[in-house]
Amino acid sequence: MNRIVAPAGIFLLLVLGACEREERAFRADPIATETEEKIALVPLSPGSGPPVEHRTGKGKEYEDNAYHVAQGKRLYTWFNCNGCHSNGGGGSGPPLMDDRWIYGGQIENIVQTIREGRPNGMPSFRGKVPDDQIWELAAYVRSMSGNVAKDVAPGRNDDMHPRPAENREPDSPPVAGGSIPPSAEMPQ
Amino acid sequence: MPTKNYAGTRYSELAEINTENVKNLQVAFTFSLGVNRGQESSPLVVGGTLYVVSPYPNILYALDLTQPGAPLKWQYNPKAMAASQGVACCDTVNRGPTYADGKIFFNTLDAYTVAVNAETGEELWKTKIGEINMGETMTMAPLVAKDKVLVGISGGEYGVRGFIEALDANTGRSVWKAYSTGPDQDVKIGPSFKPFYDQDKGKDLGVATWPPSAWQQGGGSVWGFVTYDPDQNLIFYGTGNPGPWNPNQRPGDNKWTAGVFARDLDTGEARWYYQWNAHDLHDWDGINENILVDLTWNGQPRKVLVHPDRNGLLYIVDRTTGEVLSANFYHAVNSHTGVDLSTGKVKVVADKYPVQGRVLRGVCPTAPGAKDWSPSAFSHKSGLLYIPHNNLCMDWESMEANYIAGTPYVGAEVRSIPGPGGHMGELSAWDLIQGKEVWTINERFPVWGGVVATAGDLIFYGNMEGWFKAVDARTGEVLWQFKTSSGIIGQPTTYRGPDGKQYVAILSGVGGWAGSIVSGDLDPRDGTAALGFVNAMRDLKNVTTKGGTLYVFKLP
């Protein structure tokens, strides 16, 4: 008996492992609540050691899930993000497909950006978009620069082919240093 | 004023610099505006002072021309809201200050009109015109005529409801305001409205030519140059594209977008209107310049306005009635076959109609059109019109757009591509009577800045690589050129300095819709970036970098 169970168990483990990218959370936490991530915007912190951060793990859950990323892609045009950021190359807003981030490129930073808005013209979506959809949007934004697993990222568009598909995007992890915000160019 | 005169001809009587001596032109002085964004503005000279306004944050500088090196006299910072940068579709540009009666007037990106004491730089009044939370910004140069400051709103990519407003030059208070969509009362259409063509007659067409309530976010922004005919006391200006770009979401003619209004300066009442593009299909704003000239047409003297439209046609319109006298192609076009002069309507080619979800390839001209805002000049001496323009086509796909106030309302994916010949810009000299090109200069990139014509038989313009050029007005021969620090998209100015000598001034600093790949650090891998312009402009990053410098030239 044991001899049969062991391979079956391994098989089951494999299947379950593969399932993580496909798991669906139908309606996450009550939509009015917000996750509290402790995240820093700079690598600098006084004294010794890096800045104090604490991630709840929610970010990884969304980034590793193809359903969430696909939903994020749909919401990205639904909420007109593409009007300002195009398909990642940027417009009135900065590009989202490159390795340069003004306000941090971790998924937790991106969630903050979408919720709170940013001073040079990024609208604040708090209260306008449910929290779980903000996470989905952020997970999709991460995929635009190749920062989610290839088997999670969306494939080629059925519509006009604007740019290399997200799942063919070379990984471009955020570069510490980032870019100069437009405000840095402003004379006083 | 940036247009040089009420007629908007951009023709200067100065002739000290001419075809013979222009080759000796040299730099007199330069000045950094401190902002590395698209410099579409025009330097303005009044007496011994040169005024120049930067892109957002819209700082106004006054330089003292009576002193060596033109030192800074003062600067005025309107402290415009940083958030306005997000709702500016096509770089954070400003198209210039204007002067009247001891005051400098200009608009800020966050939608205020300001009047500043021209001597001291002190703010005289500041009037809020629009709301950035609704996607409203301001980029145009005001026109001052009599005691009124005429200003209009930008935001055609954000579902705004476009309008023009007249302010009292002394107080900044609103005198009248006329919308580009909606009921006749809001559009200031009344008994004196006498359009030439039948399709513009009827009640409340600004409502009836739209699906229910779509006119409320129907665009028709007002961001081009306004001209004025004192004899008729009429102003002329164009209205922008209807919103969203996707035409499937707005069946109907979409009045009064993508056309030209003639209005009484004092009351704002519309006199006539003509629609360049009924039910616009391709983001063809009707805001390009309307230059006022008097011509002998078929033996008759006619008062006309001349308008090179985004749709590739150069229109000559009787400015007393709104009748189209001629409309000739100045750009390769395959999306329509020109105007039916009996109805005034453009004949659209059916397979270039953008059905939702279908990718149309090779539509000419592109979304920014045969020519965008870049103003032409008319030389009273050579009798020719000098048109800075594009040579671009595009791929287009319409998609459903959601209207969310303060976010873009576009509904189209676009990729611009070079037009026939592979070059993307041209400067063309055009004979209005013959209706044809006399000479043309091809440029690698769109000619995105303005033109000045002088009595010295010279044409001044710049290209996006950074060359500022003087061209023989009659032959198109380049007689002099100077490489500035960044690409040029600005409007040249020529003036007589306090020393009695002629000078030529231009802003260098690439950007605008065409150059935002450089000024906005966009990613060239996404062809649809900057509403599809990046696809054509990928190489610009290898040719020029950001800038913001005033150059002034003189003879030795």
XYZ file of C-alpha atoms in Angstrom:
744
model
C 0.000 0.000 0.000
C 2.693 2.475 1.035
C 4.403 2.032 -2.264
C 1.390 3.372 -4.103
C 0.625 6.252 -1.745
C 4.068 7.802 -2.014
C 4.041 8.533 -5.771
C 0.424 9.635 -5.541
C 1.367 12.037 -2.776
C 4.179 13.496 -4.841
C 1.817 13.845 -7.787
C -0.725 15.616 -5.595
C 1.951 17.963 -4.321
C 2.925 18.823 -7.885
C -0.669 19.469 -8.853
C -1.276 21.636 -5.817
C 1.938 23.564 -6.452
C 0.851 24.299 -10.004
C -2.571 25.369 -8.766
C -1.314 28.349 -6.829
C -1.063 30.449 -9.962
C -4.659 29.600 -10.769
C -6.273 29.949 -7.379
C -9.258 32.301 -7.334
C -10.304 34.372 -4.372
C -13.812 35.347 -5.296
C -14.193 38.323 -3.054
C -11.290 39.017 -0.785
C -11.596 40.846 2.526
C -14.515 43.217 3.018
C -13.918 45.729 0.276
C -13.820 48.761 2.510
C -10.801 47.624 4.498
C -7.227 48.442 3.617
C -4.183 46.302 4.222
C -1.496 47.973 6.291
C 1.909 47.388 4.804
C 4.986 48.864 6.425
C 7.140 49.857 3.500
C 9.943 52.356 2.976
C 10.583 54.520 -0.074
C 14.351 54.771 0.396
C 17.188 52.418 1.267
C 18.450 55.020 3.758
C 17.700 54.779 7.455
C 19.520 56.501 10.343
C 21.655 54.315 12.530
C 22.647 50.852 11.477
C 20.643 48.514 9.305
C 18.107 49.028 6.555
C 14.748 50.792 6.986
C 12.145 48.938 9.070
C 9.647 47.201 6.804
C 6.944 44.624 7.313
C 5.013 42.970 4.515
C 1.817 41.053 5.262
C 2.463 38.607 2.413
C -0.556 39.730 0.490
C 1.640 41.142 -2.247
C 3.213 37.793 -3.013
C -0.173 36.146 -3.027
C -1.365 38.540 -5.764
C 1.855 38.573 -7.757
C 1.974 34.790 -7.971
C -1.591 34.434 -9.158
C -2.439 34.504 -12.864
C -6.093 35.263 -12.213
C -5.291 38.379 -10.189
C -2.770 39.581 -12.766
C -5.253 39.010 -15.606
C -7.941 40.884 -13.690
C -5.435 43.648 -13.099
C -4.831 43.920 -16.813
C -8.565 44.281 -17.466
C -8.927 46.888 -14.710
C -5.933 48.797 -16.047
C -7.923 49.860 -19.112
C -11.240 49.890 -17.234
C -10.018 52.651 -14.904
C -8.211 54.496 -17.722
C -4.703 53.921 -16.370
C -3.736 53.341 -20.010
C -4.841 56.863 -20.917
C -1.958 58.301 -18.874
C 0.579 55.447 -18.900
C -0.245 53.882 -22.303
C 0.580 50.193 -22.460
C 3.498 50.747 -20.122
C 5.533 53.196 -22.191
C 4.032 56.255 -20.498
C 2.294 59.441 -21.595
C 1.368 62.158 -19.139
C 2.404 59.617 -16.495
C 5.802 57.900 -16.411
C 6.526 54.538 -18.074
C 5.629 51.474 -15.988
C 7.485 48.858 -18.059
C 11.008 49.985 -17.207
C 13.256 49.530 -14.179
C 13.026 53.122 -12.964
C 10.641 53.914 -10.148
C 10.081 57.270 -8.519
C 7.938 55.947 -5.692
C 9.236 52.399 -5.370
C 8.724 49.341 -7.539
C 7.718 46.715 -4.965
C 4.063 45.726 -5.177
C 3.427 47.322 -1.768
C 4.826 50.658 -3.028
C 2.636 50.460 -6.114
C -0.456 49.792 -4.014
C 0.372 52.947 -2.030
C 0.880 54.922 -5.243
C -2.530 53.912 -6.585
C -4.333 54.489 -3.285
C -2.798 57.781 -2.286
C -1.905 59.279 -5.640
C 1.363 61.126 -6.236
C 2.005 64.883 -6.339
C 2.826 65.396 -10.018
C -0.497 64.222 -11.329
C -1.145 60.619 -10.304
C -4.770 60.615 -9.058
C -5.637 59.037 -5.711
C -7.956 56.054 -6.241
C -8.745 55.460 -2.559
C -12.468 54.958 -2.084
C -12.977 54.770 -5.856
C -11.481 51.317 -6.448
C -11.994 48.432 -3.973
C -8.835 47.430 -2.137
C -8.500 43.959 -3.690
C -8.723 45.498 -7.153
C -5.954 47.923 -6.226
C -3.812 44.873 -5.402
C -4.749 43.307 -8.735
C -3.815 46.495 -10.571
C -0.504 46.629 -8.728
C 0.213 42.972 -9.529
C -0.420 43.697 -13.200
C 1.817 46.794 -13.079
C 4.592 44.533 -11.742
C 4.103 42.202 -14.719
C 4.603 45.074 -17.169
C 8.308 45.163 -16.335
C 8.667 41.389 -16.216
C 8.548 41.223 -12.416
C 6.088 38.362 -12.040
C 6.668 34.732 -13.050
C 6.464 34.059 -16.793
C 3.614 31.574 -16.343
C 1.607 34.149 -14.407
C 2.087 37.137 -16.762
C -0.437 37.799 -19.536
C 0.359 36.738 -23.109
C 0.019 38.569 -26.396
C -3.012 40.865 -26.864
C -5.797 39.931 -29.253
C -6.061 43.627 -30.123
C -3.416 45.871 -31.629
C 0.010 44.612 -30.648
C 1.398 47.603 -28.810
C 4.540 46.191 -27.192
C 6.201 42.840 -26.440
C 3.755 40.737 -24.371
C 4.175 40.867 -20.596
C 5.191 37.198 -20.445
C 8.018 37.820 -22.909
C 9.267 40.930 -21.140
C 12.843 40.516 -19.871
C 12.994 40.781 -16.073
C 13.820 44.327 -15.113
C 13.874 44.521 -11.319
C 13.583 48.040 -9.901
C 16.928 49.825 -9.871
C 17.719 51.544 -6.602
C 18.349 55.121 -7.635
C 15.210 55.371 -9.666
C 14.523 58.493 -11.656
C 14.281 62.200 -11.092
C 10.682 63.230 -10.492
C 9.435 66.106 -12.630
C 9.302 68.185 -9.464
C 13.071 67.979 -9.144
C 13.311 69.943 -12.364
C 11.131 72.740 -11.091
C 12.809 76.033 -10.244
C 11.599 77.646 -7.038
C 1.343 88.915 -29.291
C 2.641 85.545 -30.497
C 0.615 85.803 -33.720
C 2.341 89.163 -34.418
C -0.945 90.859 -35.391
C -4.703 90.332 -35.069
C -4.711 88.640 -38.473
C -2.194 86.068 -37.272
C 0.116 86.409 -40.278
C 3.374 86.257 -38.299
C 4.895 88.588 -40.849
C 7.437 91.173 -39.723
C 8.237 94.348 -41.673
C 11.820 94.225 -40.409
C 14.279 93.890 -43.291
C 17.707 94.626 -41.842
C 18.462 90.909 -41.831
C 18.026 89.794 -45.433
C 18.928 87.014 -47.858
C 22.367 88.569 -48.424
C 23.599 89.071 -44.875
C 21.707 86.367 -42.944
C 24.727 84.064 -43.269
C 26.510 86.282 -40.722
C 23.888 85.858 -38.018
C 25.426 85.098 -34.624
C 24.350 84.538 -31.049
C 23.682 87.772 -29.112
C 22.752 86.146 -25.795
C 21.064 83.075 -24.316
C 18.954 82.452 -21.237
C 18.017 79.230 -19.428
C 14.339 78.891 -18.535
C 15.200 76.326 -15.877
C 12.549 73.882 -17.073
C 13.441 71.009 -19.374
C 10.073 70.456 -20.979
C 8.624 71.159 -24.405
C 9.152 74.851 -25.254
C 6.246 75.725 -27.557
C 6.159 79.322 -26.402
C 7.052 82.480 -28.226
C 9.377 85.153 -26.826
C 7.605 88.500 -26.721
C 9.295 91.899 -26.960
C 7.717 95.129 -25.779
C 9.907 98.221 -25.712
C 13.161 97.330 -24.008
C 11.951 94.128 -22.370
C 11.779 90.539 -23.579
C 9.157 88.330 -21.889
C 9.191 84.566 -21.961
C 7.076 81.977 -20.165
C 8.263 78.459 -19.322
C 6.305 75.201 -19.602
C 4.750 74.069 -16.275
C 5.341 75.599 -13.650
C 4.769 78.522 -16.044
C 7.314 81.003 -14.752
C 7.264 84.362 -16.510
C 10.676 85.979 -16.978
C 11.377 89.585 -17.997
C 14.804 90.303 -19.521
C 16.234 93.806 -19.838
C 17.263 94.330 -23.465
C 18.796 97.725 -22.745
C 21.659 96.127 -20.800
C 24.495 93.986 -22.182
C 23.598 90.292 -22.035
C 19.923 91.075 -21.321
C 19.964 90.475 -17.559
C 16.901 89.243 -15.685
C 14.668 92.104 -14.544
C 12.214 90.012 -12.571
C 10.429 86.679 -12.583
C 6.884 85.831 -11.650
C 5.900 82.352 -10.467
C 2.140 81.644 -10.467
C 2.737 78.543 -8.255
C 0.585 76.351 -10.435
C -0.606 73.049 -8.945
C 1.813 70.182 -9.616
C -1.084 67.765 -10.092
C -2.048 69.578 -13.301
C 0.862 67.802 -15.026
C -1.045 64.527 -14.893
C -4.007 65.886 -16.838
C -1.966 67.553 -19.574
C -2.316 65.169 -22.497
C 0.701 66.146 -24.504
C 3.531 67.494 -22.394
C 3.220 70.451 -20.032
C 3.578 73.133 -22.689
C 2.559 76.793 -22.858
C 2.095 78.636 -26.157
C 2.991 82.092 -25.019
C 2.273 85.286 -23.146
C 0.624 88.290 -24.744
C 0.792 92.017 -24.077
C -1.665 94.889 -24.000
C -1.870 98.194 -22.194
C 0.988 97.750 -19.717
C 0.029 94.169 -18.820
C 1.295 90.720 -19.673
C -1.397 88.039 -19.850
C -0.834 84.282 -19.865
C -2.479 81.010 -18.900
C -1.251 78.438 -16.416
C -1.417 74.661 -16.768
C -3.721 74.454 -13.747
C -6.221 76.620 -15.650
C -5.846 80.172 -14.402
C -5.467 83.307 -16.492
C -3.059 85.810 -14.963
C -2.370 89.484 -15.611
C 0.993 90.825 -14.502
C 2.278 94.396 -14.484
C 4.697 94.472 -17.436
C 7.034 96.937 -15.697
C 7.281 95.427 -12.233
C 6.158 91.781 -12.477
C 3.492 92.370 -9.853
C 0.366 90.218 -10.146
C -2.679 92.320 -11.041
C -5.345 89.658 -11.147
C -5.660 85.892 -11.423
C -8.894 84.235 -12.566
C -9.725 80.558 -12.294
C -10.999 79.323 -15.649
C -11.088 75.540 -15.271
C -10.942 72.633 -12.825
C -8.077 70.145 -13.155
C -10.169 67.510 -11.383
C -12.400 67.575 -14.463
C -9.379 67.213 -16.753
C -9.302 70.911 -17.631
C -5.924 72.581 -18.238
C -4.727 75.600 -20.206
C -1.927 75.782 -22.747
C -3.005 78.384 -25.311
C -1.801 81.969 -25.717
C -4.546 84.486 -24.907
C -5.563 87.089 -27.476
C -6.321 90.593 -26.242
C -8.640 92.662 -28.436
C -10.102 95.978 -27.277
C -10.565 95.491 -23.531
C -11.095 91.714 -23.649
C -8.796 88.796 -22.976
C -9.880 85.711 -24.911
C -8.929 82.376 -23.398
C -9.963 78.756 -23.940
C -9.716 75.415 -22.219
C -7.634 72.329 -23.097
C -8.515 68.747 -22.205
C -9.961 67.123 -25.334
C -8.452 63.794 -24.228
C -10.191 64.001 -20.817
C -13.831 64.438 -21.830
C -14.040 68.122 -20.952
C -16.792 70.324 -22.311
C -14.822 72.870 -24.330
C -15.390 76.610 -24.163
C -13.964 80.026 -24.921
C -14.242 82.839 -22.402
C -13.785 86.615 -22.629
C -12.384 88.343 -19.551
C -12.256 92.025 -18.774
C -8.589 92.976 -19.269
C -8.654 95.343 -16.310
C -10.332 93.175 -13.707
C -10.132 89.582 -14.965
C -13.886 89.211 -14.525
C -15.795 87.061 -17.001
C -17.680 89.039 -19.652
C -19.053 86.137 -21.667
C -18.472 82.416 -22.073
C -19.470 80.182 -24.980
C -19.381 76.366 -24.916
C -18.547 74.161 -27.896
C -21.338 71.649 -27.155
C -24.824 71.722 -25.624
C -27.959 73.866 -26.010
C -27.860 76.989 -28.218
C -28.014 79.256 -25.203
C -24.752 77.830 -23.804
C -23.101 77.932 -27.223
C -24.267 81.559 -27.648
C -26.167 80.790 -30.792
C -28.990 83.303 -31.300
C -30.741 85.352 -33.961
C -27.475 86.683 -35.422
C -26.206 83.159 -36.192
C -26.098 82.734 -39.985
C -24.087 79.647 -40.949
C -23.483 79.116 -44.665
C -24.325 75.416 -44.915
C -27.689 73.802 -44.181
C -26.302 71.145 -41.858
C -25.417 73.870 -39.360
C -28.937 75.296 -39.253
C -31.489 74.099 -36.709
C -32.212 74.251 -33.021
C -29.876 72.948 -30.315
C -27.671 70.995 -32.705
C -25.049 70.894 -29.962
C -27.412 68.437 -28.220
C -29.246 66.830 -31.152
C -26.104 65.656 -32.981
C -25.000 63.545 -29.993
C -26.314 60.464 -28.188
C -28.258 61.549 -25.064
C -26.070 63.609 -22.693
C -22.827 62.670 -24.513
C -22.283 66.372 -25.293
C -21.602 66.967 -21.604
C -18.218 65.311 -21.986
C -17.980 65.888 -25.718
C -14.680 67.789 -25.944
C -14.423 70.652 -28.432
C -11.642 72.216 -26.376
C -10.255 75.608 -27.407
C -6.464 75.700 -27.387
C -5.291 77.197 -30.660
C -4.611 80.774 -31.685
C -7.488 83.239 -31.843
C -7.555 85.866 -34.607
C -9.593 89.068 -34.828
C -11.015 91.156 -37.661
C -11.601 94.706 -36.335
C -13.688 95.689 -39.397
C -16.320 93.083 -38.648
C -15.578 93.039 -34.921
C -15.401 89.238 -35.212
C -13.056 86.756 -33.591
C -12.200 83.417 -35.216
C -11.084 80.268 -33.445
C -11.245 76.499 -33.869
C -12.807 73.863 -31.634
C -11.025 70.621 -30.719
C -11.826 66.977 -31.332
C -15.000 65.411 -29.956
C -14.564 63.054 -26.986
C -13.901 60.191 -26.874
C -11.693 59.580 -29.918
C -13.612 56.354 -30.551
C -16.345 57.557 -32.959
C -18.524 54.480 -32.360
C -19.466 55.908 -28.968
C -20.874 59.135 -30.405
C -22.998 58.677 -33.527
C -23.947 62.033 -35.066
C -22.143 65.112 -36.353
C -20.985 66.040 -32.809
C -21.524 69.765 -33.102
C -19.837 72.131 -32.525
C -16.553 70.260 -32.260
C -13.785 70.140 -34.900
C -14.899 73.347 -36.606
C -14.425 77.114 -36.688
C -16.558 79.773 -35.007
C -16.865 83.442 -35.928
C -18.164 85.388 -32.921
C -18.860 88.983 -32.064
C -16.046 90.186 -29.823
C -18.273 92.258 -27.549
C -21.140 89.840 -26.943
C -19.701 86.429 -27.842
C -22.735 85.740 -30.053
C -21.905 83.288 -32.851
C -22.082 84.769 -36.369
C -21.239 81.652 -38.363
C -19.680 78.236 -37.945
C -18.177 75.706 -40.276
C -17.287 72.127 -39.351
C -13.997 70.931 -40.848
C -14.723 67.349 -39.788
C -18.282 66.381 -38.952
C -18.289 63.325 -36.650
C -14.498 63.388 -36.439
C -12.959 59.936 -36.811
C -9.292 60.441 -36.015
C -8.729 63.037 -33.266
C -8.616 65.859 -35.789
C -8.981 68.944 -33.607
C -10.145 71.943 -35.613
C -7.905 74.299 -33.674
C -5.226 75.019 -36.280
C -4.642 78.694 -37.060
C -7.109 80.808 -39.028
C -5.006 83.456 -40.771
C -6.921 86.472 -42.039
C -5.954 87.760 -45.485
C -7.646 89.751 -48.210
C -7.394 88.138 -51.636
C -8.528 88.714 -55.167
C -10.457 85.534 -55.854
C -11.776 84.973 -59.395
C -11.407 88.695 -60.000
C -13.356 89.635 -56.862
C -11.851 91.033 -53.673
C -12.639 88.583 -50.878
C -11.990 88.719 -47.150
C -10.896 85.188 -46.318
C -9.423 83.093 -43.611
C -6.803 80.507 -44.439
C -6.680 77.278 -42.457
C -4.429 74.239 -42.939
C -6.461 71.516 -41.213
C -5.402 68.317 -39.545
C -7.301 66.448 -42.252
C -4.676 67.429 -44.827
C -6.700 70.120 -46.601
C -5.798 73.776 -46.872
C -9.052 75.691 -46.634
C -9.821 79.160 -47.916
C -13.035 80.344 -46.301
C -14.934 83.595 -46.826
C -14.680 85.069 -43.344
C -17.803 87.171 -43.701
C -20.093 84.211 -44.480
C -18.326 80.925 -43.699
C -18.422 79.718 -47.302
C -15.574 77.408 -48.316
C -13.956 78.793 -51.478
C -11.415 76.031 -51.888
C -9.861 73.115 -50.042
C -6.730 71.535 -51.510
C -4.557 68.710 -50.248
C -1.181 69.656 -48.789
C -0.501 66.183 -47.305
C -0.920 62.582 -48.483
C -4.473 61.523 -47.551
C -6.259 58.183 -48.013
C -8.990 58.453 -45.378
C -11.161 60.901 -47.307
C -11.357 62.376 -50.806
C -11.753 66.040 -49.969
C -14.662 68.405 -49.482
C -17.886 68.431 -51.437
C -18.073 72.199 -51.951
C -21.856 72.154 -52.361
C -22.505 70.689 -48.901
C -19.232 71.589 -47.205
C -18.789 67.999 -46.000
C -15.679 65.855 -46.215
C -16.157 62.661 -48.241
C -14.970 59.850 -45.972
C -13.468 56.642 -47.406
C -15.588 53.828 -45.976
C -12.792 51.370 -45.213
C -10.973 53.907 -43.122
C -13.927 54.176 -40.745
C -12.652 52.889 -37.389
C -15.082 50.139 -36.408
C -14.622 49.118 -32.782
C -12.161 46.265 -32.275
C -10.782 46.282 -35.821
C -7.178 47.356 -36.427
C -7.042 49.772 -39.368
C -3.638 49.991 -40.980
C -2.000 52.823 -42.862
C -4.565 55.568 -42.276
C -3.255 58.916 -43.604
C -2.881 61.387 -42.061
C -2.284 60.365 -38.456
C -4.061 61.435 -35.222
C -1.975 64.615 -34.748
C -2.958 65.234 -38.333
C -1.300 66.552 -41.443
C -0.449 69.444 -39.185
C -0.996 70.065 -35.494
C -0.934 73.396 -33.605
C 2.326 74.643 -35.207
C 1.377 78.011 -36.690
C 2.048 78.990 -40.316
C 3.121 82.450 -41.513
C 1.842 84.478 -44.447
C 4.275 86.823 -46.196
C 2.635 89.966 -47.495
C 5.706 90.385 -49.675
C 5.958 87.002 -51.428
C 2.224 86.347 -51.149
C 2.959 82.789 -50.001
C 1.856 80.846 -46.943
C 4.572 78.928 -45.093
C 3.208 75.780 -43.451
C 5.198 73.767 -40.910
C 3.686 70.292 -40.922
C 3.873 66.532 -40.485
C 4.194 63.691 -42.935
C 2.638 60.897 -40.884
C 0.161 58.046 -41.162
C -1.026 55.570 -38.498
C -2.586 52.296 -37.423
C -5.731 52.766 -35.369
C -8.035 50.565 -33.296
C -11.135 51.894 -31.564
C -11.959 50.504 -28.110
C -14.751 51.262 -25.665
C -13.738 54.113 -23.303
C -15.194 54.660 -19.840
C -15.850 58.229 -18.816
C -14.304 58.846 -15.385
C -13.935 62.580 -14.697
C -10.306 63.646 -14.445
C -8.954 60.611 -16.293
C -8.408 60.221 -20.031
C -11.405 59.615 -22.295
C -9.875 58.348 -25.516
C -10.876 54.796 -26.490
C -8.309 54.242 -29.228
C -4.957 52.553 -29.628
C -2.785 54.372 -32.132
C 0.639 53.818 -33.655
C 1.947 56.629 -35.838
C 4.188 55.773 -38.792
C 6.164 57.931 -41.262
C 4.200 59.020 -44.344
C 5.174 58.462 -48.004
C 8.882 59.136 -48.509
C 9.851 58.162 -44.977
C 10.554 61.669 -43.689
C 8.136 62.849 -40.998
C 8.075 66.614 -41.405
C 7.940 69.340 -44.025
C 8.049 73.082 -44.346
C 5.989 73.986 -47.400
C 5.523 77.281 -49.213
C 2.017 77.452 -50.604
C 0.434 79.610 -53.285
C -3.088 80.408 -52.078
C -4.502 81.429 -55.448
C -3.076 78.520 -57.441
C -3.814 76.158 -54.575
C -0.474 74.413 -54.812
C 2.918 73.984 -53.260
C 5.759 76.209 -54.510
C 8.617 74.536 -52.673
C 9.045 72.234 -49.718
C 11.831 71.243 -47.338
C 11.735 67.696 -45.975
C 12.676 67.151 -42.361
C 13.444 63.854 -40.633
C 11.025 64.633 -37.755
C 7.744 66.570 -37.707
C 8.145 70.345 -37.972
C 6.456 70.949 -34.620
C 7.236 74.640 -34.124
C 5.998 77.841 -35.736
C 7.261 80.012 -38.568
C 8.064 83.709 -38.971
C 8.220 85.489 -42.331
C 10.050 88.811 -42.727
C 10.288 91.675 -45.209
C 13.924 90.611 -45.621
C 12.489 87.718 -47.664
C 13.389 85.234 -44.980
C 11.540 82.414 -43.264
C 12.718 81.328 -39.810
C 11.887 77.956 -38.276
C 13.481 75.184 -36.227
C 13.530 71.394 -36.412
C 13.333 68.742 -33.702
C 17.001 67.904 -34.039
C 17.793 71.413 -32.809
C 18.695 73.309 -36.001
C 17.349 76.838 -36.247
C 17.182 77.858 -39.904
C 16.773 80.895 -42.134
C 15.353 80.066 -45.530
C 14.942 82.125 -48.705
C 11.208 82.886 -48.846
C 11.081 82.521 -52.624
C 13.227 79.451 -53.256
C 13.326 77.508 -50.008
C 17.125 77.550 -50.039
C 18.582 77.258 -46.520
C 20.782 80.358 -46.151
C 21.875 79.988 -42.544
C 21.473 77.479 -39.741
C 22.589 77.132 -36.153
C 22.494 74.047 -33.948
C 20.875 74.804 -30.595
C 21.177 72.681 -27.463
C 17.934 70.695 -27.850
C 15.177 70.097 -30.388
C 13.062 73.104 -31.426
C 9.255 73.171 -31.229
C 8.842 76.880 -30.412
C 7.631 79.952 -32.236
C 10.350 82.305 -33.545
C 10.140 86.039 -32.877
C 11.929 88.857 -34.633
C 12.163 92.333 -33.129
C 13.956 95.639 -33.241
C 16.029 96.029 -30.094
C 16.463 99.257 -28.118
C 19.709 99.726 -30.106
C 17.687 99.905 -33.327
C 19.062 96.583 -34.633
C 17.005 93.581 -35.751
C 17.153 90.426 -33.632
C 15.703 86.915 -34.003
C 14.734 84.837 -30.964
C 13.740 81.181 -30.512
C 13.272 78.776 -27.617
C 15.095 75.470 -27.804
C 13.766 72.528 -25.787
C 12.175 69.461 -27.326
C 8.842 68.059 -26.185
C 5.196 68.613 -26.966
C 3.127 65.682 -28.145
C 5.722 64.774 -30.795
C 8.724 65.129 -28.486
C 7.320 63.819 -25.223
C 9.310 60.613 -25.764
C 12.307 62.757 -24.768
C 10.796 65.351 -22.438
C 8.718 62.745 -20.552
C 11.380 59.979 -20.602
C 8.944 57.584 -22.275
C 9.772 53.978 -23.089
C 10.299 53.468 -26.835
C 9.342 49.764 -26.653
C 5.679 50.750 -26.369
C 4.596 52.150 -29.732
C 1.280 53.346 -28.290
C 3.004 55.542 -25.691
C 2.119 59.256 -25.854
C -1.133 58.403 -27.613
C 0.753 56.576 -30.342
C 3.340 59.198 -31.256
C 6.234 57.219 -29.752
C 5.964 54.592 -32.487
C 7.216 57.112 -35.044
C 9.581 59.018 -32.761
C 11.687 56.183 -31.334
C 14.897 57.600 -32.815
C 14.451 61.041 -31.306
C 16.144 59.846 -28.122
C 19.305 59.156 -30.114
C 19.324 62.628 -31.610
C 18.485 65.131 -28.899
C 17.996 65.567 -25.163
C 15.761 67.782 -23.043
C 16.335 71.502 -22.868
C 14.952 74.918 -22.106
C 17.055 77.740 -23.517
C 16.272 81.027 -25.196
C 18.586 81.889 -28.097
C 18.738 85.387 -29.523
C 20.630 86.142 -32.761
C 21.842 89.335 -34.431
C 24.146 90.530 -37.200
C 27.713 91.348 -36.130
